Amino acid sequence: MRICMIGAGYVGLVSAACFAEFGWRVDCIDKQPQRVASLRRGEMPIYEPGLDDLIERNVRAGRLTFDTDIAAAAAVADIVFLAVGTPMRRGDGHADLSYIFDAVDDLAPHISGFTVITTKSTVPVGTSRRIEQRLRALRPDGEFAVCSNPEFLREGSAIEDFMRPDRVLVGCDDERAEEVMRRLYKPLSLRDAPVMFTARESAELAKYAANAFLALKISFINEISDLCEKVGADVQEVASAIGRDRRIGDKFLHPGPGYGGSCFPKDVSAIIRTARENRAPLTLIETVHHVNEERKLDMAQRIRKALGGHLEGKTIGVLGITFKPNTDDIREASSLTILPILLHDGARVRAYDPQGRKHGEEALPGIEWCDQALAAADGADALVVLTEWNEFRALDLEELKSRMRGSILLDMRNIFRPQDAEAAGLTYHGIGRPQIAGSADAGHSGEPLIQKVG
Ligand code: NAD
Ligand code: UDX
């Protein structure tokens, strides 16, 4: 089986390497020459745990190659995957399909023999049909079928998610293509991963519905956490209690500073557009989008309040700017909304992120970057945890406190135990947790004890 993967980003690279690991021969194509050159040198253009070893092993075994030119790879491919970006379109919030159609145009002249063309990118319902029509117009003689094979991997655990998926979903209207796709995923179905075949429209819509539902679950627990703060409940206890109900499930019930990333915000926005266009508005999901936007602004407000209502002349240390841990991706991260507000209000912001700095330096001008987590606390009036990187969990809180000018710790991912923080002399503000009465800070720093932030 020969595979051509178009796009060497988070999804394309991981998928290409994992298919090669199954034993298939994969040619991965990307338009960016510097990306291809670095992959050929064995340097990863993205950070994803375990990806470098997987790629190196498969390149060495001769199963994985990288190129900018699609011609040769497309001509020999049994399957061509489209794994290019489908970002939010400026203006109307719909998915921008220009990269998809450009890739189809690049591909069209080269397909030869029966070829399955399948989207791995997240594309609005009806896109497979549009790709088919476009290809048919470009290659009336072509022997091909177009499928939808949406990808459900998460950044940071992408390889594990790909290798042990809850399900593989293939939208397919063609018997020959179904046979090819079944063969492709045999290594996973042999391991009991369900490989589901549906209509193409169902597969396309299921991807958006899954992300919209997960976004809703996160926004739900974020709102419940606000209520917890008002009534003295602990959101972690509430989440754990409701999560035991198998109808609800315990995943995606961690409150935080709002969901971000390259998928949820844009996919929520795109499904809202699709629904409006089809006169079946998703009012619930429209509210989720609104709640999440407000959430990020509310986090900036909490920081301001914790610092006494104004930020002029204050120094704020920030731990984590990526949208989640174990990635260098900062697309739509809550830091991109929160940190500019802090800077605009006159604060000095010192930030540390284990992998996010490269993109952060471009996207967040005005931030002072630190080389290690402890340094972000130097001279800080408040320290804010925005991303739950594991390395932050083991930080010595007493040392953090001793490096700070003030004592406020805003833990927006609930990674610390409030008791530990208070014992180290910090005034702890978690998310959806009761504040410990008689904060260690209240007595000697002169700062007001904020019983409930927000
Ligand atoms: P990305 O931006 O990281 O990578 C896309 C790559 O495609 C880039 O390297 C770009 O240079 C390349 N490209 C664009 N046009 C090309 C062309 N014509 N020929 C060759 N290469 C081309 O994107 P991503 O995060 O991997 O997302 C890809 C798709 O997968 C999106 O539709 C996204 O919604 C979906 N998805 C992403 C994730 C995720 O966790 N990132 C998970 C599931 C699904
Ligand atoms: C998501 C989907 O989970 C995945 O199936 C899809 O293929 C791509 O989009 P990803 O964006 O990589 O994956 O990360 P995910 O773990 O889903 O987190 C997304 C955002 O939600 C992050 O900002 C994260 O911090 C936030 N989140 C997640 C919470 O705030 N609470 C949670 O309980 C879970």
mmCIF file of N, CA and C in Angstrom, residues 188-312:
data_model
loop_
_atom_site.group_PDB
_atom_site.id
_atom_site.type_symbol
_atom_site.label_atom_id
_atom_site.label_comp_id
_atom_site.label_asym_id
_atom_site.label_seq_id
_atom_site.Cartn_x
_atom_site.Cartn_y
_atom_site.Cartn_z
ATOM 1 N N LEU A 188 -5.019 -1.567 12.898
ATOM 2 C CA LEU A 188 -5.758 -1.072 14.068
ATOM 3 C C LEU A 188 -6.967 -1.951 14.368
ATOM 4 N N SER A 189 -7.684 -2.393 13.329
ATOM 5 C CA SER A 189 -8.873 -3.225 13.603
ATOM 6 C C SER A 189 -8.445 -4.559 14.203
ATOM 7 N N LEU A 190 -7.240 -5.039 13.848
ATOM 8 C CA LEU A 190 -6.741 -6.280 14.468
ATOM 9 C C LEU A 190 -6.522 -6.090 15.961
ATOM 10 N N ARG A 191 -6.290 -4.819 16.350
ATOM 11 C CA ARG A 191 -6.109 -4.496 17.773
ATOM 12 C C ARG A 191 -7.421 -4.067 18.422
ATOM 13 N N ASP A 192 -8.532 -4.386 17.734
ATOM 14 C CA ASP A 192 -9.868 -4.127 18.282
ATOM 15 C C ASP A 192 -10.307 -2.675 18.260
ATOM 16 N N ALA A 193 -9.617 -1.825 17.493
ATOM 17 C CA ALA A 193 -10.138 -0.456 17.345
ATOM 18 C C ALA A 193 -11.303 -0.519 16.361
ATOM 19 N N PRO A 194 -12.470 -0.003 16.740
ATOM 20 C CA PRO A 194 -13.594 -0.055 15.799
ATOM 21 C C PRO A 194 -13.346 0.838 14.583
ATOM 22 N N VAL A 195 -13.490 0.269 13.395
ATOM 23 C CA VAL A 195 -13.386 1.070 12.175
ATOM 24 C C VAL A 195 -14.809 1.189 11.622
ATOM 25 N N MET A 196 -15.349 2.406 11.692
ATOM 26 C CA MET A 196 -16.766 2.623 11.335
ATOM 27 C C MET A 196 -16.876 3.200 9.934
ATOM 28 N N PHE A 197 -17.766 2.636 9.138
ATOM 29 C CA PHE A 197 -18.034 3.203 7.816
ATOM 30 C C PHE A 197 -19.409 3.853 7.816
ATOM 31 N N THR A 198 -19.457 5.076 7.325
ATOM 32 C CA THR A 198 -20.723 5.828 7.296
ATOM 33 C C THR A 198 -20.828 6.551 5.954
ATOM 34 N N ALA A 199 -21.951 7.231 5.763
ATOM 35 C CA ALA A 199 -22.053 8.142 4.616
ATOM 36 C C ALA A 199 -21.028 9.259 4.813
ATOM 37 N N ARG A 200 -20.577 9.839 3.714
ATOM 38 C CA ARG A 200 -19.542 10.881 3.824
ATOM 39 C C ARG A 200 -20.039 12.077 4.629
ATOM 40 N N GLU A 201 -21.294 12.439 4.420
ATOM 41 C CA GLU A 201 -21.851 13.595 5.152
ATOM 42 C C GLU A 201 -21.847 13.324 6.655
ATOM 43 N N SER A 202 -22.150 12.077 7.030
ATOM 44 C CA SER A 202 -22.198 11.751 8.465
ATOM 45 C C SER A 202 -20.805 11.866 9.077
ATOM 46 N N ALA A 203 -19.786 11.372 8.369
ATOM 47 C CA ALA A 203 -18.418 11.437 8.906
ATOM 48 C C ALA A 203 -17.983 12.888 9.048
ATOM 49 N N GLU A 204 -18.283 13.677 8.017
ATOM 50 C CA GLU A 204 -17.870 15.091 8.058
ATOM 51 C C GLU A 204 -18.536 15.817 9.222
ATOM 52 N N LEU A 205 -19.833 15.573 9.378
ATOM 53 C CA LEU A 205 -20.544 16.288 10.437
ATOM 54 C C LEU A 205 -20.162 15.753 11.818
ATOM 55 N N ALA A 206 -19.902 14.444 11.912
ATOM 56 C CA ALA A 206 -19.577 13.840 13.219
ATOM 57 C C ALA A 206 -18.329 14.489 13.816
ATOM 58 N N LYS A 207 -17.371 14.828 12.972
ATOM 59 C CA LYS A 207 -16.140 15.454 13.483
ATOM 60 C C LYS A 207 -16.455 16.795 14.159
ATOM 61 N N TYR A 208 -17.266 17.600 13.498
ATOM 62 C CA TYR A 208 -17.638 18.896 14.085
ATOM 63 C C TYR A 208 -18.504 18.711 15.320
ATOM 64 N N ALA A 209 -19.425 17.733 15.241
ATOM 65 C CA ALA A 209 -20.326 17.514 16.382
ATOM 66 C C ALA A 209 -19.516 17.068 17.597
ATOM 67 N N ALA A 210 -18.487 16.237 17.392
ATOM 68 C CA ALA A 210 -17.656 15.758 18.505
ATOM 69 C C ALA A 210 -16.933 16.936 19.155
ATOM 70 N N ASN A 211 -16.325 17.786 18.332
ATOM 71 C CA ASN A 211 -15.581 18.918 18.913
ATOM 72 C C ASN A 211 -16.522 19.915 19.583
ATOM 73 N N ALA A 212 -17.708 20.121 18.993
ATOM 74 C CA ALA A 212 -18.671 21.048 19.596
ATOM 75 C C ALA A 212 -19.143 20.497 20.942
ATOM 76 N N PHE A 213 -19.353 19.191 20.996
ATOM 77 C CA PHE A 213 -19.822 18.597 22.260
ATOM 78 C C PHE A 213 -18.749 18.706 23.351
ATOM 79 N N LEU A 214 -17.499 18.451 22.975
ATOM 80 C CA LEU A 214 -16.410 18.546 23.962
ATOM 81 C C LEU A 214 -16.243 19.992 24.432
ATOM 82 N N ALA A 215 -16.378 20.927 23.511
ATOM 83 C CA ALA A 215 -16.289 22.355 23.875
ATOM 84 C C ALA A 215 -17.415 22.710 24.846
ATOM 85 N N LEU A 216 -18.587 22.133 24.592
ATOM 86 C CA LEU A 216 -19.740 22.381 25.466
ATOM 87 C C LEU A 216 -19.474 21.822 26.868
ATOM 88 N N LYS A 217 -18.871 20.640 26.906
ATOM 89 C CA LYS A 217 -18.594 20.017 28.212
ATOM 90 C C LYS A 217 -17.628 20.907 29.015
ATOM 91 N N ILE A 218 -16.624 21.432 28.339
ATOM 92 C CA ILE A 218 -15.653 22.293 29.036
ATOM 93 C C ILE A 218 -16.334 23.581 29.509
ATOM 94 N N SER A 219 -17.138 24.180 28.635
ATOM 95 C CA SER A 219 -17.809 25.428 29.041
ATOM 96 C C SER A 219 -18.784 25.169 30.169
ATOM 97 N N PHE A 220 -19.411 24.002 30.145
ATOM 98 C CA PHE A 220 -20.344 23.647 31.230
ATOM 99 C C PHE A 220 -19.602 23.615 32.564
ATOM 100 N N ILE A 221 -18.467 22.932 32.603
ATOM 101 C CA ILE A 221 -17.764 22.818 33.890
ATOM 102 C C ILE A 221 -17.164 24.177 34.275
ATOM 103 N N ASN A 222 -16.807 24.998 33.297
ATOM 104 C CA ASN A 222 -16.306 26.334 33.630
ATOM 105 C C ASN A 222 -17.401 27.159 34.312
ATOM 106 N N GLU A 223 -18.620 27.048 33.812
ATOM 107 C CA GLU A 223 -19.714 27.799 34.448
ATOM 108 C C GLU A 223 -20.040 27.211 35.819
ATOM 109 N N ILE A 224 -20.026 25.884 35.924
ATOM 110 C CA ILE A 224 -20.282 25.255 37.230
ATOM 111 C C ILE A 224 -19.203 25.700 38.223
ATOM 112 N N SER A 225 -17.967 25.871 37.738
ATOM 113 C CA SER A 225 -16.889 26.280 38.648
ATOM 114 C C SER A 225 -17.144 27.695 39.180
ATOM 115 N N ASP A 226 -17.712 28.553 38.345
ATOM 116 C CA ASP A 226 -18.073 29.900 38.825
ATOM 117 C C ASP A 226 -19.106 29.793 39.939
ATOM 118 N N LEU A 227 -20.071 28.897 39.730
ATOM 119 C CA LEU A 227 -21.118 28.730 40.739
ATOM 120 C C LEU A 227 -20.513 28.157 42.026
ATOM 121 N N CYS A 228 -19.577 27.227 41.885
ATOM 122 C CA CYS A 228 -18.907 26.652 43.063
ATOM 123 C C CYS A 228 -18.288 27.760 43.912
ATOM 124 N N GLU A 229 -17.654 28.703 43.231
ATOM 125 C CA GLU A 229 -16.984 29.787 43.974
ATOM 126 C C GLU A 229 -17.981 30.608 44.783
ATOM 127 N N LYS A 230 -19.178 30.763 44.236
ATOM 128 C CA LYS A 230 -20.177 31.576 44.940
ATOM 129 C C LYS A 230 -20.769 30.846 46.138
ATOM 130 N N VAL A 231 -20.872 29.502 46.039
ATOM 131 C CA VAL A 231 -21.627 28.780 47.073
ATOM 132 C C VAL A 231 -20.725 27.948 47.990
ATOM 133 N N GLY A 232 -19.409 28.030 47.785
ATOM 134 C CA GLY A 232 -18.494 27.324 48.677
ATOM 135 C C GLY A 232 -18.326 25.851 48.349
ATOM 136 N N ALA A 233 -18.673 25.442 47.124
ATOM 137 C CA ALA A 233 -18.431 24.052 46.713
ATOM 138 C C ALA A 233 -17.068 23.970 46.017
ATOM 139 N N ASP A 234 -16.567 22.754 45.859
ATOM 140 C CA ASP A 234 -15.284 22.547 45.188
ATOM 141 C C ASP A 234 -15.557 21.866 43.849
ATOM 142 N N VAL A 235 -15.216 22.538 42.758
ATOM 143 C CA VAL A 235 -15.553 22.021 41.427
ATOM 144 C C VAL A 235 -14.922 20.650 41.173
ATOM 145 N N GLN A 236 -13.774 20.401 41.779
ATOM 146 C CA GLN A 236 -13.145 19.103 41.515
ATOM 147 C C GLN A 236 -13.951 17.967 42.145
ATOM 148 N N GLU A 237 -14.526 18.266 43.295
ATOM 149 C CA GLU A 237 -15.398 17.261 43.919
ATOM 150 C C GLU A 237 -16.680 17.098 43.113
ATOM 151 N N VAL A 238 -17.203 18.212 42.636
ATOM 152 C CA VAL A 238 -18.440 18.139 41.839
ATOM 153 C C VAL A 238 -18.167 17.356 40.544
ATOM 154 N N ALA A 239 -17.052 17.694 39.859
ATOM 155 C CA ALA A 239 -16.724 17.023 38.590
ATOM 156 C C ALA A 239 -16.515 15.534 38.806
ATOM 157 N N SER A 240 -15.841 15.226 39.888
ATOM 158 C CA SER A 240 -15.564 13.816 40.152
ATOM 159 C C SER A 240 -16.867 13.064 40.460
ATOM 160 N N ALA A 241 -17.766 13.723 41.168
ATOM 161 C CA ALA A 241 -19.038 13.067 41.504
ATOM 162 C C ALA A 241 -19.907 12.864 40.264
ATOM 163 N N ILE A 242 -19.991 13.881 39.409
ATOM 164 C CA ILE A 242 -20.862 13.702 38.230
ATOM 165 C C ILE A 242 -20.177 12.811 37.191
ATOM 166 N N GLY A 243 -18.835 12.866 37.158
ATOM 167 C CA GLY A 243 -18.094 12.073 36.176
ATOM 168 C C GLY A 243 -18.215 10.571 36.385
ATOM 169 N N ARG A 244 -18.522 10.172 37.623
ATOM 170 C CA ARG A 244 -18.708 8.734 37.896
ATOM 171 C C ARG A 244 -19.950 8.171 37.215
ATOM 172 N N ASP A 245 -20.853 9.070 36.877
ATOM 173 C CA ASP A 245 -22.051 8.649 36.153
ATOM 174 C C ASP A 245 -21.594 8.353 34.720
ATOM 175 N N ARG A 246 -21.740 7.087 34.306
ATOM 176 C CA ARG A 246 -21.196 6.739 32.989
ATOM 177 C C ARG A 246 -21.914 7.454 31.846
ATOM 178 N N ARG A 247 -23.135 7.952 32.125
ATOM 179 C CA ARG A 247 -23.813 8.705 31.063
ATOM 180 C C ARG A 247 -23.129 10.050 30.846
ATOM 181 N N ILE A 248 -22.422 10.521 31.862
ATOM 182 C CA ILE A 248 -21.723 11.818 31.736
ATOM 183 C C ILE A 248 -20.252 11.591 31.392
ATOM 184 N N GLY A 249 -19.578 10.722 32.153
ATOM 185 C CA GLY A 249 -18.160 10.446 31.885
ATOM 186 C C GLY A 249 -17.264 11.461 32.575
ATOM 187 N N ASP A 250 -16.070 11.037 32.979
ATOM 188 C CA ASP A 250 -15.227 11.930 33.788
ATOM 189 C C ASP A 250 -14.211 12.738 32.979
ATOM 190 N N LYS A 251 -14.213 12.584 31.657
ATOM 191 C CA LYS A 251 -13.234 13.323 30.846
ATOM 192 C C LYS A 251 -13.772 14.704 30.465
ATOM 193 N N PHE A 252 -12.829 15.621 30.236
ATOM 194 C CA PHE A 252 -13.175 16.972 29.772
ATOM 195 C C PHE A 252 -14.077 17.718 30.756
ATOM 196 N N LEU A 253 -13.803 17.476 32.025
ATOM 197 C CA LEU A 253 -14.512 18.214 33.074
ATOM 198 C C LEU A 253 -13.518 18.983 33.934
ATOM 199 N N HIS A 254 -12.398 19.411 33.328
ATOM 200 C CA HIS A 254 -11.427 20.221 34.073
ATOM 201 C C HIS A 254 -11.680 21.693 33.768
ATOM 202 N N PRO A 255 -12.018 22.471 34.795
ATOM 203 C CA PRO A 255 -12.227 23.896 34.530
ATOM 204 C C PRO A 255 -10.892 24.573 34.226
ATOM 205 N N GLY A 256 -10.943 25.664 33.526
ATOM 206 C CA GLY A 256 -9.697 26.361 33.183
ATOM 207 C C GLY A 256 -10.003 27.744 32.643
ATOM 208 N N PRO A 257 -8.995 28.321 31.962
ATOM 209 C CA PRO A 257 -9.154 29.703 31.481
ATOM 210 C C PRO A 257 -9.848 29.779 30.119
ATOM 211 N N GLY A 258 -10.625 28.756 29.761
ATOM 212 C CA GLY A 258 -11.294 28.738 28.451
ATOM 213 C C GLY A 258 -10.531 27.830 27.510
ATOM 214 N N TYR A 259 -11.275 27.138 26.660
ATOM 215 C CA TYR A 259 -10.598 26.226 25.718
ATOM 216 C C TYR A 259 -9.959 27.030 24.587
ATOM 217 N N GLY A 260 -8.862 26.476 24.061
ATOM 218 C CA GLY A 260 -8.192 27.094 22.919
ATOM 219 C C GLY A 260 -7.737 26.007 21.974
ATOM 220 N N GLY A 261 -6.682 26.304 21.208
ATOM 221 C CA GLY A 261 -6.142 25.300 20.308
ATOM 222 C C GLY A 261 -6.558 25.525 18.879
ATOM 223 N N SER A 262 -5.973 24.700 18.017
ATOM 224 C CA SER A 262 -6.197 24.893 16.582
ATOM 225 C C SER A 262 -7.517 24.316 16.140
ATOM 226 N N CYS A 263 -8.242 23.624 17.033
ATOM 227 C CA CYS A 263 -9.462 22.949 16.578
ATOM 228 C C CYS A 263 -10.748 23.481 17.183
ATOM 229 N N PHE A 264 -10.885 23.430 18.515
ATOM 230 C CA PHE A 264 -12.194 23.759 19.101
ATOM 231 C C PHE A 264 -12.730 25.124 18.652
ATOM 232 N N PRO A 265 -11.948 26.206 18.826
ATOM 233 C CA PRO A 265 -12.531 27.510 18.465
ATOM 234 C C PRO A 265 -12.964 27.580 17.001
ATOM 235 N N LYS A 266 -12.116 27.102 16.100
ATOM 236 C CA LYS A 266 -12.477 27.246 14.683
ATOM 237 C C LYS A 266 -13.578 26.273 14.289
ATOM 238 N N ASP A 267 -13.596 25.082 14.898
ATOM 239 C CA ASP A 267 -14.618 24.103 14.512
ATOM 240 C C ASP A 267 -15.980 24.480 15.089
ATOM 241 N N VAL A 268 -15.980 25.041 16.288
ATOM 242 C CA VAL A 268 -17.241 25.526 16.871
ATOM 243 C C VAL A 268 -17.790 26.643 15.969
ATOM 244 N N SER A 269 -16.889 27.528 15.574
ATOM 245 C CA SER A 269 -17.315 28.637 14.718
ATOM 246 C C SER A 269 -17.857 28.111 13.377
ATOM 247 N N ALA A 270 -17.185 27.111 12.801
ATOM 248 C CA ALA A 270 -17.602 26.612 11.478
ATOM 249 C C ALA A 270 -18.930 25.859 11.544
ATOM 250 N N ILE A 271 -19.145 25.079 12.607
ATOM 251 C CA ILE A 271 -20.418 24.335 12.664
ATOM 252 C C ILE A 271 -21.577 25.309 12.900
ATOM 253 N N ILE A 272 -21.296 26.404 13.605
ATOM 254 C CA ILE A 272 -22.338 27.423 13.787
ATOM 255 C C ILE A 272 -22.740 27.993 12.416
ATOM 256 N N ARG A 273 -21.721 28.247 11.574
ATOM 257 C CA ARG A 273 -21.995 28.776 10.231
ATOM 258 C C ARG A 273 -22.802 27.783 9.400
ATOM 259 N N THR A 274 -22.365 26.524 9.442
ATOM 260 C CA THR A 274 -23.063 25.492 8.655
ATOM 261 C C THR A 274 -24.524 25.413 9.091
ATOM 262 N N ALA A 275 -24.744 25.446 10.410
ATOM 263 C CA ALA A 275 -26.098 25.320 10.933
ATOM 264 C C ALA A 275 -26.955 26.514 10.518
ATOM 265 N N ARG A 276 -26.374 27.712 10.607
ATOM 266 C CA ARG A 276 -27.153 28.897 10.215
ATOM 267 C C ARG A 276 -27.515 28.837 8.744
ATOM 268 N N GLU A 277 -26.510 28.460 7.914
ATOM 269 C CA GLU A 277 -26.772 28.390 6.467
ATOM 270 C C GLU A 277 -27.866 27.394 6.132
ATOM 271 N N ASN A 278 -27.956 26.356 6.942
ATOM 272 C CA ASN A 278 -28.970 25.323 6.693
ATOM 273 C C ASN A 278 -30.247 25.547 7.501
ATOM 274 N N ARG A 279 -30.351 26.722 8.064
ATOM 275 C CA ARG A 279 -31.537 27.132 8.842
ATOM 276 C C ARG A 279 -31.875 26.126 9.933
ATOM 277 N N ALA A 280 -30.830 25.628 10.601
ATOM 278 C CA ALA A 280 -31.036 24.754 11.763
ATOM 279 C C ALA A 280 -30.081 25.228 12.843
ATOM 280 N N PRO A 281 -30.274 26.468 13.321
ATOM 281 C CA PRO A 281 -29.267 27.085 14.189
ATOM 282 C C PRO A 281 -28.985 26.270 15.450
ATOM 283 N N LEU A 282 -27.712 26.233 15.824
ATOM 284 C CA LEU A 282 -27.288 25.499 17.026
ATOM 285 C C LEU A 282 -27.170 26.513 18.161
ATOM 286 N N THR A 283 -28.288 26.839 18.770
ATOM 287 C CA THR A 283 -28.269 27.902 19.775
ATOM 288 C C THR A 283 -27.376 27.542 20.956
ATOM 289 N N LEU A 284 -27.388 26.251 21.313
ATOM 290 C CA LEU A 284 -26.559 25.799 22.433
ATOM 291 C C LEU A 284 -25.075 26.059 22.139
ATOM 292 N N ILE A 285 -24.664 25.712 20.938
ATOM 293 C CA ILE A 285 -23.239 25.847 20.574
ATOM 294 C C ILE A 285 -22.880 27.324 20.384
ATOM 295 N N GLU A 286 -23.829 28.113 19.906
ATOM 296 C CA GLU A 286 -23.560 29.551 19.795
ATOM 297 C C GLU A 286 -23.279 30.119 21.190
ATOM 298 N N THR A 287 -24.008 29.620 22.179
ATOM 299 C CA THR A 287 -23.793 30.079 23.553
ATOM 300 C C THR A 287 -22.430 29.610 24.069
ATOM 301 N N VAL A 288 -22.053 28.388 23.711
ATOM 302 C CA VAL A 288 -20.742 27.880 24.130
ATOM 303 C C VAL A 288 -19.638 28.805 23.627
ATOM 304 N N HIS A 289 -19.740 29.177 22.374
ATOM 305 C CA HIS A 289 -18.735 30.073 21.788
ATOM 306 C C HIS A 289 -18.670 31.385 22.588
ATOM 307 N N HIS A 290 -19.835 31.915 22.880
ATOM 308 C CA HIS A 290 -19.912 33.188 23.609
ATOM 309 C C HIS A 290 -19.329 33.029 25.023
ATOM 310 N N VAL A 291 -19.722 31.939 25.700
ATOM 311 C CA VAL A 291 -19.250 31.690 27.075
ATOM 312 C C VAL A 291 -17.721 31.589 27.087
ATOM 313 N N ASN A 292 -17.167 30.945 26.073
ATOM 314 C CA ASN A 292 -15.708 30.764 26.058
ATOM 315 C C ASN A 292 -14.978 32.082 25.809
ATOM 316 N N GLU A 293 -15.524 32.918 24.935
ATOM 317 C CA GLU A 293 -14.904 34.227 24.697
ATOM 318 C C GLU A 293 -14.917 35.058 25.987
ATOM 319 N N GLU A 294 -16.062 35.033 26.663
ATOM 320 C CA GLU A 294 -16.201 35.781 27.916
ATOM 321 C C GLU A 294 -15.260 35.238 28.988
ATOM 322 N N ARG A 295 -15.090 33.922 28.970
ATOM 323 C CA ARG A 295 -14.255 33.261 29.979
ATOM 324 C C ARG A 295 -12.837 33.837 29.971
ATOM 325 N N LYS A 296 -12.298 34.001 28.779
ATOM 326 C CA LYS A 296 -10.913 34.479 28.683
ATOM 327 C C LYS A 296 -10.815 35.912 29.221
ATOM 328 N N LEU A 297 -11.822 36.721 28.888
ATOM 329 C CA LEU A 297 -11.819 38.105 29.380
ATOM 330 C C LEU A 297 -11.964 38.122 30.900
ATOM 331 N N ASP A 298 -12.795 37.197 31.396
ATOM 332 C CA ASP A 298 -13.015 37.130 32.849
ATOM 333 C C ASP A 298 -11.718 36.755 33.590
ATOM 334 N N MET A 299 -10.887 35.947 32.940
ATOM 335 C CA MET A 299 -9.619 35.559 33.588
ATOM 336 C C MET A 299 -8.709 36.775 33.751
ATOM 337 N N ALA A 300 -8.688 37.638 32.731
ATOM 338 C CA ALA A 300 -7.884 38.866 32.834
ATOM 339 C C ALA A 300 -8.429 39.730 33.965
ATOM 340 N N GLN A 301 -9.759 39.765 34.061
ATOM 341 C CA GLN A 301 -10.413 40.558 35.100
ATOM 342 C C GLN A 301 -10.064 40.023 36.493
ATOM 343 N N ARG A 302 -10.000 38.691 36.625
ATOM 344 C CA ARG A 302 -9.652 38.087 37.923
ATOM 345 C C ARG A 302 -8.249 38.519 38.352
ATOM 346 N N ILE A 303 -7.340 38.544 37.370
ATOM 347 C CA ILE A 303 -5.959 38.914 37.696
ATOM 348 C C ILE A 303 -5.934 40.371 38.176
ATOM 349 N N ARG A 304 -6.677 41.184 37.422
ATOM 350 C CA ARG A 304 -6.731 42.616 37.782
ATOM 351 C C ARG A 304 -7.278 42.770 39.201
ATOM 352 N N LYS A 305 -8.382 42.096 39.488
ATOM 353 C CA LYS A 305 -9.014 42.206 40.804
ATOM 354 C C LYS A 305 -8.091 41.724 41.909
ATOM 355 N N ALA A 306 -7.417 40.584 41.651
ATOM 356 C CA ALA A 306 -6.542 40.022 42.676
ATOM 357 C C ALA A 306 -5.416 40.986 43.023
ATOM 358 N N LEU A 307 -5.067 41.834 42.036
ATOM 359 C CA LEU A 307 -3.984 42.799 42.261
ATOM 360 C C LEU A 307 -4.514 44.154 42.711
ATOM 361 N N GLY A 308 -5.751 44.163 43.177
ATOM 362 C CA GLY A 308 -6.285 45.377 43.787
ATOM 363 C C GLY A 308 -6.973 46.302 42.820
ATOM 364 N N GLY A 309 -7.247 45.841 41.583
ATOM 365 C CA GLY A 309 -8.075 46.625 40.669
ATOM 366 C C GLY A 309 -7.311 47.401 39.610
ATOM 367 N N HIS A 310 -6.002 47.519 39.751
ATOM 368 C CA HIS A 310 -5.244 48.192 38.688
ATOM 369 C C HIS A 310 -3.882 47.510 38.512
ATOM 370 N N LEU A 311 -3.371 47.569 37.267
ATOM 371 C CA LEU A 311 -2.152 46.803 36.954
ATOM 372 C C LEU A 311 -0.938 47.676 36.688
ATOM 373 N N GLU A 312 -1.142 48.964 36.623
ATOM 374 C CA GLU A 312 -0.041 49.893 36.357
ATOM 375 C C GLU A 312 1.100 49.639 37.354
#
